[in-house]
C-alpha positions as a printed Julia matrix, in Angstrom:
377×3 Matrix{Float64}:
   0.0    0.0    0.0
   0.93   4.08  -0.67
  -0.23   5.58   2.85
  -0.71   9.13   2.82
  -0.12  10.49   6.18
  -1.07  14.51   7.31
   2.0   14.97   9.32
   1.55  18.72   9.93
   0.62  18.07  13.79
   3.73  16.33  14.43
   6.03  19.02  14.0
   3.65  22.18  14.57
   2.19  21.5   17.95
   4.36  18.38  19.3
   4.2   18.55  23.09
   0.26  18.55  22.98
  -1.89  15.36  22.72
  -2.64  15.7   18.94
   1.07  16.64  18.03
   2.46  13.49  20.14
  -0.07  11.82  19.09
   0.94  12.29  15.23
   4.81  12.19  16.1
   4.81   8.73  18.13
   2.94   6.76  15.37
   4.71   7.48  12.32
   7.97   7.36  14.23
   6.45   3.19  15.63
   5.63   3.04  12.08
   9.16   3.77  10.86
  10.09   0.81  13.29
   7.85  -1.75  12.51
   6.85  -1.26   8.83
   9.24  -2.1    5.6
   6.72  -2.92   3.37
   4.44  -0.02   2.65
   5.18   2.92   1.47
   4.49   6.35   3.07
   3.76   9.8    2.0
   3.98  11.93   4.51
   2.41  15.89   4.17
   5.03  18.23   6.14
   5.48  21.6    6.68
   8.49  23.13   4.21
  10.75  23.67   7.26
  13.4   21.2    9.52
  11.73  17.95   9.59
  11.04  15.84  12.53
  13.54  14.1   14.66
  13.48  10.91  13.46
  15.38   8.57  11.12
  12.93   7.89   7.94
  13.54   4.28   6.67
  13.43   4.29   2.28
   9.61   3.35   2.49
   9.14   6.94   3.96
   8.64   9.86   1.77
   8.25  13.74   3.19
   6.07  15.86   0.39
   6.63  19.61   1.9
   3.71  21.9    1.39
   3.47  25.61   1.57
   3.32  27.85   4.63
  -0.27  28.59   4.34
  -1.53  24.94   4.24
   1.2   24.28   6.42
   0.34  26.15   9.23
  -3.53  27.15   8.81
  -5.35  23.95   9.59
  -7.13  24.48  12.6
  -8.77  27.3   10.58
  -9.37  25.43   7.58
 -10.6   21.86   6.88
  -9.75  21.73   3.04
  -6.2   21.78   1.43
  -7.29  21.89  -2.39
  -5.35  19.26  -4.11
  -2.91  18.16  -1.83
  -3.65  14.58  -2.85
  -2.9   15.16  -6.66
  -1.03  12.6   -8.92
  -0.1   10.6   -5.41
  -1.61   7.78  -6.59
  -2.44   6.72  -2.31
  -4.65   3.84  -1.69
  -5.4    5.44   1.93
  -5.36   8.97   3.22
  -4.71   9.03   7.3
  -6.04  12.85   8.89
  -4.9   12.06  12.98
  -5.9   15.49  14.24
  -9.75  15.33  14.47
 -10.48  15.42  10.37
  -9.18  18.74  10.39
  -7.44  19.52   6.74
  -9.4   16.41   4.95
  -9.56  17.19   1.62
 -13.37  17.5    0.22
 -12.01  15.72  -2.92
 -12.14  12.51  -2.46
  -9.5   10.79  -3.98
  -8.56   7.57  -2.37
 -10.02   5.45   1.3
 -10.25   8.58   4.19
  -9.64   7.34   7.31
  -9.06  10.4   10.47
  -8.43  10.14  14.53
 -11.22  11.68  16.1
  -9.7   11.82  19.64
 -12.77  12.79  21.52
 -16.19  14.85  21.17
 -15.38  17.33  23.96
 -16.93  20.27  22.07
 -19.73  18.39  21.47
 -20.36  17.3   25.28
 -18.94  20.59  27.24
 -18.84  23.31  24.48
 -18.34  26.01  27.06
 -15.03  24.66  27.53
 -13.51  24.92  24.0
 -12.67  28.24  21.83
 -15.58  29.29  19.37
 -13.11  28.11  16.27
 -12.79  24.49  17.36
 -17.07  24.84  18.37
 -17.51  25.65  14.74
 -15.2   22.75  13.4
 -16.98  20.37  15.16
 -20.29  21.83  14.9
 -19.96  22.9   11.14
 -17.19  20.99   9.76
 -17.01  18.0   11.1
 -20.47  16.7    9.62
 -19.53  17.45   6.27
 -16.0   15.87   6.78
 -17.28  12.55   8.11
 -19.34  11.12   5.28
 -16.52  10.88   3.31
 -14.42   8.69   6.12
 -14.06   5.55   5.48
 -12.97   4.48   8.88
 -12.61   5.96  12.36
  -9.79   6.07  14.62
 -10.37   6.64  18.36
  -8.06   5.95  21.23
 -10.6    4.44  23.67
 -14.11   2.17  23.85
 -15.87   5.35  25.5
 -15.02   7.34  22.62
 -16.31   4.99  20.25
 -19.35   5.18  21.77
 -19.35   9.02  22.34
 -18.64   9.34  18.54
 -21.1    6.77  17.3
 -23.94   8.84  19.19
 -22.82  12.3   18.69
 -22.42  11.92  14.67
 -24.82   8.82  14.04
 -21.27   7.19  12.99
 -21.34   3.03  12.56
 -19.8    1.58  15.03
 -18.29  -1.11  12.86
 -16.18   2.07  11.42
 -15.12   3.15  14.41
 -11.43   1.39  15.62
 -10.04   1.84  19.06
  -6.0    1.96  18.92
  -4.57   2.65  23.33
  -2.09   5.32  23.06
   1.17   4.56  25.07
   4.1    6.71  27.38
   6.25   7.68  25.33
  10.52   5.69  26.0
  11.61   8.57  27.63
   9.14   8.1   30.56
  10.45   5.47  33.12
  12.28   6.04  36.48
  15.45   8.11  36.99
  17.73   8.98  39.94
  15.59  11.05  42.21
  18.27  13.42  43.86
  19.64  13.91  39.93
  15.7   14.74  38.91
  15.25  16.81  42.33
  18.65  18.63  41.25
  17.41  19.61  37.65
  14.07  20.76  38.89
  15.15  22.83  41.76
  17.82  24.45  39.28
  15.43  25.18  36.78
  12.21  25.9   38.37
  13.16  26.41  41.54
  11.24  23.75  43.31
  12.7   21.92  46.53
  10.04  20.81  48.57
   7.55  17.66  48.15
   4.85  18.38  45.57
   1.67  17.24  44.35
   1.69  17.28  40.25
  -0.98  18.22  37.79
  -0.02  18.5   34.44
  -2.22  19.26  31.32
  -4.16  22.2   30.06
  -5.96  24.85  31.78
  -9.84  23.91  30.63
 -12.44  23.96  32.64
 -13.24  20.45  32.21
  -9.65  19.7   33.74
 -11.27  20.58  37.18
  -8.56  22.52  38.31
 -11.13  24.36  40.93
 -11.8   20.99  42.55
  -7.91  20.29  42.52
  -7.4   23.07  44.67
 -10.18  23.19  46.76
  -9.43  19.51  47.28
  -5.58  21.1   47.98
  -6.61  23.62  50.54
  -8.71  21.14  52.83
  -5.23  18.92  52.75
  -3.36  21.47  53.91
  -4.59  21.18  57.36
  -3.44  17.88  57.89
   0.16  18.04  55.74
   3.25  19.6   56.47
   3.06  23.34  55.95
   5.92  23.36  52.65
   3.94  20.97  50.41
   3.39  22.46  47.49
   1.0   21.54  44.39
   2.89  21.89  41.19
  -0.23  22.78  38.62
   2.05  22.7   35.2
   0.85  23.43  31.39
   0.44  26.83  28.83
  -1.22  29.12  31.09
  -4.81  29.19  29.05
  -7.48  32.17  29.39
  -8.87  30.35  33.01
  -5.29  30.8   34.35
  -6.33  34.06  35.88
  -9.03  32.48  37.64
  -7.17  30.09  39.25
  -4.75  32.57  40.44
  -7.74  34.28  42.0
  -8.89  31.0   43.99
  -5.59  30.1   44.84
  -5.18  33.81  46.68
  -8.9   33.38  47.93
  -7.89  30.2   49.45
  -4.82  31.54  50.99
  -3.04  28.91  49.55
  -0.72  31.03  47.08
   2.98  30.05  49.22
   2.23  26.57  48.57
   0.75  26.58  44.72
   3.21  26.71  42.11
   2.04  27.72  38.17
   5.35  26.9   35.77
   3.9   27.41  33.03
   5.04  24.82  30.08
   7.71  22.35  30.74
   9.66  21.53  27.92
   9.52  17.83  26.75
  13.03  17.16  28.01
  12.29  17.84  31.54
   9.08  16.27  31.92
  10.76  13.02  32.79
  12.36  15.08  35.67
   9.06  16.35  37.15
   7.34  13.56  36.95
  10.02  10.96  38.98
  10.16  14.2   41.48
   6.6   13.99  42.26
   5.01  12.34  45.34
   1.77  11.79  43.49
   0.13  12.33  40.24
  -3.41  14.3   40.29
  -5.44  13.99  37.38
  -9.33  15.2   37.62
 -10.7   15.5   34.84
 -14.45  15.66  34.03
 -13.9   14.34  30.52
 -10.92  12.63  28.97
 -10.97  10.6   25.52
  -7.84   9.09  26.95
  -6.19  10.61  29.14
  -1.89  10.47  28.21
  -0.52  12.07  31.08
  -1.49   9.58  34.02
   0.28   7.48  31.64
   3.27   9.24  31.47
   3.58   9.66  35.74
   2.68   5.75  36.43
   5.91   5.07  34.0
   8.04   7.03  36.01
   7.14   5.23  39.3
   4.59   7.49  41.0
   0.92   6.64  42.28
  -1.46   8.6   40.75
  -4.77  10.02  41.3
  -7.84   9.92  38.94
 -11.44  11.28  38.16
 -13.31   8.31  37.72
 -15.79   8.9   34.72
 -15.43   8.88  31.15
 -12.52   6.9   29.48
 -10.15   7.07  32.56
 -11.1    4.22  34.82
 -11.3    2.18  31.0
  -7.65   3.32  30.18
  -5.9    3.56  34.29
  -8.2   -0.05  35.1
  -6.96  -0.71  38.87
  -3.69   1.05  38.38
  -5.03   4.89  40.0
  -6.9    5.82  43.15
 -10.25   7.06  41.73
 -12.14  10.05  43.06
 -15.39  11.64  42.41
 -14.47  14.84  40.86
 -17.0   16.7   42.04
 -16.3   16.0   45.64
 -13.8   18.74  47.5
 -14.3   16.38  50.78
 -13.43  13.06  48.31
 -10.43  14.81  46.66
  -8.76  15.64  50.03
  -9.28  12.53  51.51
  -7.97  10.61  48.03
  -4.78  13.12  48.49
  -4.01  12.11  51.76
  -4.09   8.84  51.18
  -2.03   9.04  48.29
   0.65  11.27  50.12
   0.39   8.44  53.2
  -0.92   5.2   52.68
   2.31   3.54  52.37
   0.89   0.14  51.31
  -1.83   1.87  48.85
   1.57   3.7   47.53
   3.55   0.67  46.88
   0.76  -1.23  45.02
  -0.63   1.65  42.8
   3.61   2.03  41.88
   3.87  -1.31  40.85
   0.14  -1.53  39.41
   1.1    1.59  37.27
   4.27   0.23  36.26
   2.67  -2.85  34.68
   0.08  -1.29  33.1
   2.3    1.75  31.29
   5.19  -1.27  30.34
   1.75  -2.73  28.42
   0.83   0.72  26.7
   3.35   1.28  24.26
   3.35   3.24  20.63
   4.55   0.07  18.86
   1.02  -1.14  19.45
  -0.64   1.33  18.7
   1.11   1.85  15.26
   0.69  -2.4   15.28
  -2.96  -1.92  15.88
  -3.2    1.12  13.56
  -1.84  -1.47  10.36
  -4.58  -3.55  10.86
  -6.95  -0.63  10.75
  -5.41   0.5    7.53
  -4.93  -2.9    5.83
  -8.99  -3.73   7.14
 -10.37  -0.5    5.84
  -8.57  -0.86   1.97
  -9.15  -4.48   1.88
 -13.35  -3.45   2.41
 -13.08  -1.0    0.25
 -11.66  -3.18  -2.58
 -13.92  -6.44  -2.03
């Protein structure tokens, strides 16, 4: 097969889900598969990090396609005397091509604007709202990345579930224990952070239920030692400014620390510095970085609806995210509950070691290889 593969994502917004996302399965594809060939759809600028194996092809495309897509779901012609039997889209359809050349297959991660639109920017509203039903008639197949999102997508669009493929995302190599004093060293140079801390790390949405995180916070603080801190780490969004206000109304500000984005390289480090992992979410199609923390060694803490207790199974202390009193009393435990500490370790160990990108680009083959071989019989 000639697999056409929108790459844009990988290199334009890799550190968020959709850009790792993109990067980790063509670079598991470059590892497992010699037989097809790939086109892959890149920006005209310094390629990605990885070395492309003679089956791989990069076709550059201008600036404005290159770096327009979440405005625009069309690139006229990009598909053009490629001769592809398949045409992959992984960031949620967007930049599909209306003319329909070959087998469309896209990764719809989630339906978050479809469930809490009051959490999403007006552009991606109208791409989902707008966009997205015109796009998806012409798919041939569905990725997803969990069995709740199959669901959620097959109800939201009227989709068939039969089209609908579920492919677990993984942590990516770079996640696994390290030397805690060398990790404590690099963090404390770099952000300045010494003493114990509670992590959260993701964006600043509403429906990350970083309110409840530090309302759950505050209530702990009465029974913890006086320098714990919360670490609350991402791209400060537009609710960071609200959560600088609570944190002050809470009188909680000496022990609340906002980063801002941690570059990839030293997310390893703040991860295997971390006491626990917080993670409560009111909606997750996934849900990558509890992932990411239970590779490095450290217990984590989930919501317990959507996709999460699906993806985390008995690996994460789960909490009703809607409960302040809950939250506090899931922190403490996870702080110091020694024997609840060791088992969700080793739990999370096994179950990250088991989520890897070679299976999802494994499982992603089949998908391809499924969806051409219907279309042709």
């Amino acid at each position: 097969m000639k697999i056409g593969i929108d790459a844009r994502a990988a290199k334009l917004y890799r550190g968020t889900g959709i850009g790792t996302y993109t990067f980790q399965l063509i670079n598991s594809l470059n590892k497992i598969d010699y037989k097809n060939n790939y086109l892959l759809f890149m920006p005209n600028s310094p390629g990605l990090d990885i070395n492309f194996s003679k089956n791989f092809i990069i076709n550059n495309i201008d600036e404005k396609d290159a770096t327009t897509f979440w405005s625009s779901v069309n690139i006229p012609n990009i598909l053009s005397g490629k001769d592809i039997d398949l045409y992959h889209v992984p960031q949620n359809g967007v930049g599909l091509p209306k003319d329909k050349k070959c087998p469309f297959i896209i990764t719809l991660h989630d339906v978050i604007p479809i469930r809490m639109p009051e959490t999403v920017s007006d552009k991606y509203l109208h791409i989902f709202n707008d966009e997205l039903p015109k796009v998806l008639p012409l798919c041939d197949g569905i990725i997803t990345v969990s069995e709740f999102s199959k669901q959620d997508i097959s109800k939201a669009f009227n989709f068939p579930e039969e089209k609908i493929h579920v492919t677990y995302l993984g942590a990516e190599e770079i996640y696994r224990p390290l030397n805690k004093d060398l990790c404590r060293h690099i963090i404390e140079k770099y952000y300045g952070i010494s003493d114990d801390f509670i992590l959260y790390v993701g964006g600043f949405s509403p429906r990350k239920n970083i309110f409840g995180l530090l309302h759950g916070f505050s209530k702990l603080l009465s029974k913890s030692p006086k320098n714990l801190k919360l670490v609350i780490a991402g791209k400060r969004g537009e609710s960071f400014k609200k959560y600088r206000e609570l944190t002050e109304k809470l009188e909680i500000t000496d022990n609340v620390i906002y980063p801002g984005f941690i570059p990839l390289e030293h997310m390893p480090y703040l991860y295997n510095c971390a006491k626990l992992f917080v993670y409560l979410s009111f909606y997750e199609g996934f849900g990558l970085p509890p992932i990411e923390a239970m590779a490095c060694g450290v217990p984590v803490i989930s919501s317990n609806v959507t996709s999460l207790p699906e993806v985390l199974k008995d690996s994460a202390l789960f909490v009703n995210p809607a409960s302040q009193d809950d939250i506090c009393e899931a922190l403490c435990n996870g702080l110091y509950n020694k024997p609840l500490i060791k088992n969700l370790i080793l739990k999370g160990l096994l179950l990250s070691s088991e989520l890897k990108w070679i299976n999802t680009a494994k499982r992603t083959l089949e998908v391809y290889n499924d969806v051409v071989f219907s279309k042709n019989n």
